[in-house]
Every structure is written in structure tokens, then in C-alpha cells.
PDB file of C-alpha atoms in Angstrom:
ATOM      1  CA  MET B 186     111.084  21.442 149.488  1.00 54.00           C
ATOM      2  CA  GLY B 187     110.978  19.777 146.067  1.00 66.00           C
ATOM      3  CA  ASN B 188     110.595  21.356 142.663  1.00 75.00           C
ATOM      4  CA  PHE B 189     108.230  24.261 142.058  1.00 72.00           C
ATOM      5  CA  ASN B 190     105.851  23.505 139.173  1.00 75.00           C
ATOM      6  CA  LEU B 191     106.947  26.137 136.662  1.00 80.00           C
ATOM      7  CA  GLU B 192     104.038  25.367 134.343  1.00 83.00           C
ATOM      8  CA  ARG B 193     101.665  27.174 136.709  1.00 88.00           C
ATOM      9  CA  LEU B 194     104.007  30.122 137.361  1.00 91.00           C
ATOM     10  CA  GLN B 195     102.434  33.533 136.701  1.00 95.00           C
ATOM     11  CA  HIS B 196     104.526  35.808 138.936  1.00 96.00           C
ATOM     12  CA  HIS B 197     108.045  35.559 140.316  1.00 97.00           C
ATOM     13  CA  ILE B 198     108.759  38.007 143.135  1.00 98.00           C
ATOM     14  CA  LEU B 199     112.376  38.807 143.929  1.00 98.00           C
ATOM     15  CA  ILE B 200     112.812  40.369 147.365  1.00 98.00           C
ATOM     16  CA  CYS B 201     116.046  42.182 148.101  1.00 98.00           C
ATOM     17  CA  HIS B 202     117.937  40.951 151.141  1.00 98.00           C
ATOM     18  CA  GLY B 203     120.887  43.305 150.832  1.00 97.00           C
ATOM     19  CA  SER B 204     121.975  45.152 153.970  1.00 97.00           C
ATOM     20  CA  SER B 205     119.734  48.233 153.495  1.00 97.00           C
ATOM     21  CA  CYS B 206     116.679  46.132 152.769  1.00 97.00           C
ATOM     22  CA  LYS B 207     117.414  43.829 155.706  1.00 97.00           C
ATOM     23  CA  ARG B 208     117.447  46.917 157.941  1.00 97.00           C
ATOM     24  CA  ASN B 209     114.083  47.848 156.407  1.00 97.00           C
ATOM     25  CA  GLN B 210     112.177  44.649 157.182  1.00 97.00           C
ATOM     26  CA  ALA B 211     113.189  42.364 154.291  1.00 98.00           C
ATOM     27  CA  GLU B 212     112.701  39.257 156.448  1.00 98.00           C
ATOM     28  CA  GLU B 213     109.308  40.442 157.656  1.00 98.00           C
ATOM     29  CA  VAL B 214     108.234  41.430 154.132  1.00 98.00           C
ATOM     30  CA  THR B 215     109.259  38.025 152.799  1.00 98.00           C
ATOM     31  CA  ALA B 216     107.374  36.225 155.571  1.00 98.00           C
ATOM     32  CA  ALA B 217     104.240  38.360 155.078  1.00 98.00           C
ATOM     33  CA  ILE B 218     104.263  37.761 151.306  1.00 98.00           C
ATOM     34  CA  ARG B 219     104.659  34.007 151.765  1.00 97.00           C
ATOM     35  CA  GLU B 220     101.877  33.934 154.360  1.00 98.00           C
ATOM     36  CA  GLU B 221      99.555  35.862 152.038  1.00 98.00           C
ATOM     37  CA  ILE B 222     100.371  33.529 149.153  1.00 97.00           C
ATOM     38  CA  ASP B 223      99.298  30.629 151.376  1.00 97.00           C
ATOM     39  CA  ARG B 224      96.196  32.515 152.568  1.00 97.00           C
ATOM     40  CA  GLN B 225      95.167  33.341 148.986  1.00 96.00           C
ATOM     41  CA  LYS B 226      96.104  29.844 147.774  1.00 96.00           C
ATOM     42  CA  ALA B 227      98.142  31.626 145.100  1.00 95.00           C
ATOM     43  CA  SER B 228     100.310  28.674 144.099  1.00 91.00           C
ATOM     44  CA  SER B 229     101.168  30.437 140.819  1.00 94.00           C
ATOM     45  CA  ILE B 230     103.400  32.941 142.668  1.00 96.00           C
ATOM     46  CA  LEU B 231     107.007  32.116 143.518  1.00 96.00           C
ATOM     47  CA  VAL B 232     109.078  34.175 145.967  1.00 97.00           C
ATOM     48  CA  THR B 233     112.878  34.306 145.970  1.00 97.00           C
ATOM     49  CA  ARG B 234     115.239  36.162 148.294  1.00 97.00           C
ATOM     50  CA  THR B 235     118.019  37.936 146.405  1.00 98.00           C
ATOM     51  CA  GLY B 236     121.200  39.756 147.205  1.00 97.00           C
ATOM     52  CA  CYS B 237     121.357  43.506 146.806  1.00 97.00           C
ATOM     53  CA  LEU B 238     119.214  44.895 143.973  1.00 97.00           C
ATOM     54  CA  LYS B 239     121.206  48.178 143.970  1.00 96.00           C
ATOM     55  CA  ARG B 240     118.281  50.448 144.900  1.00 95.00           C
ATOM     56  CA  CYS B 241     119.195  50.957 148.558  1.00 96.00           C
ATOM     57  CA  SER B 242     117.504  54.349 148.892  1.00 96.00           C
ATOM     58  CA  ASN B 243     114.183  52.621 148.087  1.00 96.00           C
ATOM     59  CA  ALA B 244     114.559  49.823 150.659  1.00 97.00           C
ATOM     60  CA  CYS B 245     112.902  47.369 151.016  1.00 98.00           C
ATOM     61  CA  ASN B 246     112.721  46.502 147.310  1.00 98.00           C
ATOM     62  CA  ALA B 247     110.840  43.806 145.429  1.00 98.00           C
ATOM     63  CA  VAL B 248     110.640  43.066 141.710  1.00 98.00           C
ATOM     64  CA  VAL B 249     107.776  41.181 140.084  1.00 97.00           C
ATOM     65  CA  TYR B 250     108.414  39.281 136.874  1.00 96.00           C
ATOM     66  CA  PRO B 251     107.572  38.612 134.101  1.00 94.00           C
ATOM     67  CA  LYS B 252     106.368  42.221 133.815  1.00 93.00           C
ATOM     68  CA  GLY B 253     109.516  43.614 135.471  1.00 95.00           C
ATOM     69  CA  ILE B 254     107.847  45.988 137.880  1.00 96.00           C
ATOM     70  CA  TRP B 255     110.026  47.275 140.725  1.00 97.00           C
ATOM     71  CA  TYR B 256     108.367  48.076 144.045  1.00 98.00           C
ATOM     72  CA  LYS B 257     109.918  50.348 146.676  1.00 98.00           C
ATOM     73  CA  GLU B 258     109.495  50.916 150.397  1.00 98.00           C
ATOM     74  CA  MET B 259     107.832  47.567 150.948  1.00 98.00           C
ATOM     75  CA  THR B 260     106.512  46.701 154.390  1.00 98.00           C
ATOM     76  CA  PRO B 261     104.808  43.544 155.613  1.00 98.00           C
ATOM     77  CA  GLY B 262     101.434  45.248 155.035  1.00 98.00           C
ATOM     78  CA  SER B 263     102.260  46.369 151.508  1.00 98.00           C
ATOM     79  CA  GLY B 264     103.654  42.893 150.793  1.00 98.00           C
ATOM     80  CA  ARG B 265     100.318  41.338 151.712  1.00 98.00           C
ATOM     81  CA  LYS B 266      98.519  43.937 149.595  1.00 98.00           C
ATOM     82  CA  LEU B 267     100.813  43.182 146.647  1.00 98.00           C
ATOM     83  CA  ILE B 268      99.773  39.530 146.666  1.00 98.00           C
ATOM     84  CA  LYS B 269      96.079  40.450 146.823  1.00 97.00           C
ATOM     85  CA  LYS B 270      96.574  42.781 143.840  1.00 97.00           C
ATOM     86  CA  LEU B 271      98.530  40.207 141.816  1.00 97.00           C
ATOM     87  CA  VAL B 272      95.830  37.594 142.384  1.00 96.00           C
ATOM     88  CA  LYS B 273      93.318  40.070 140.907  1.00 96.00           C
ATOM     89  CA  GLY B 274      95.642  40.945 138.003  1.00 94.00           C
ATOM     90  CA  LYS B 275      96.244  44.484 139.275  1.00 94.00           C
ATOM     91  CA  LEU B 276      99.249  46.639 140.140  1.00 92.00           C
ATOM     92  CA  MET B 277     100.062  48.254 143.458  1.00 92.00           C
ATOM     93  CA  LYS B 278     100.743  51.685 141.956  1.00 92.00           C
ATOM     94  CA  LYS B 279     101.661  53.511 145.168  1.00 91.00           C
ATOM     95  CA  HIS B 280     104.891  51.531 145.573  1.00 95.00           C
ATOM     96  CA  ILE B 281     106.052  51.240 141.947  1.00 95.00           C
ATOM     97  CA  SER B 282     109.506  52.726 141.418  1.00 95.00           C
ATOM     98  CA  TYR B 283     110.252  51.415 137.934  1.00 94.00           C
ATOM     99  CA  ASP B 284     108.433  49.576 135.149  1.00 93.00           C
ATOM    100  CA  ILE B 285     110.760  47.797 132.736  1.00 90.00           C
ATOM    101  CA  GLY B 286     107.937  47.337 130.216  1.00 84.00           C
ATOM    102  CA  GLN B 287     107.420  51.084 130.097  1.00 82.00           C
ATOM    103  CA  ASN B 288     111.155  51.853 130.439  1.00 74.00           C
ATOM    104  CA  LYS B 289     110.420  54.532 132.988  1.00 67.00           C
ATOM    105  CA  ALA B 290     110.468  55.403 136.634  1.00 71.00           C
ATOM    106  CA  THR B 291     107.163  56.322 138.179  1.00 61.00           C
TER     107      THR B 291
END
């Protein structure tokens, strides 16, 4: 796989792969996000599977850094939409559960 070029990194997406998120399509969400990154040629976005993010009632969860925006109830379709939004510099407001920069839940 090699080393990811961190100099071009704009977004790092952490996708929960804890047990609740796995039951709520974590694998499919991860695959859809990676496919959309390839489709959009968005080489500035890195995706990492994580262990439990401790927000099981919001499964499947994803967090986008560096802004620290937590997304809930992700599906393969919303994962693809997230990448399209990030490429355009926008947020996917419908799925935001927490914004670290604002220190508030939405």
C-alpha cells in the first residue's frame, strides 16, 4: 500500500467499526466512501477504520478531521454524498451529530 502523502491531506475520515456500527453497514459505508473517493479523484481524503467511537446509538458513525465533525446514521449512499460535499468544501448537515469546533451537538 505504501505511504499516504500527508502533504496533500485535507480530510481524514474515521469510520467506526465497533459492533453496533458493523451491524449498521460499517463495511459497506467504508467501501462506498473509498469508491467515491476514487470516482471523484479526491486523493486529499484519507479513510481509516477505527474501533468503537462510543456513539453506538448513532451507528454507523464517521468523524471528519481536521474540523472534528461527527456524522451519524451513515449509509453507503450518505457516505458517497459526504465525499461529494467534502470535495466542494461543504458539510452534510443532515447527518451531523456533533461539531467539535462549535462544541455542540446538532
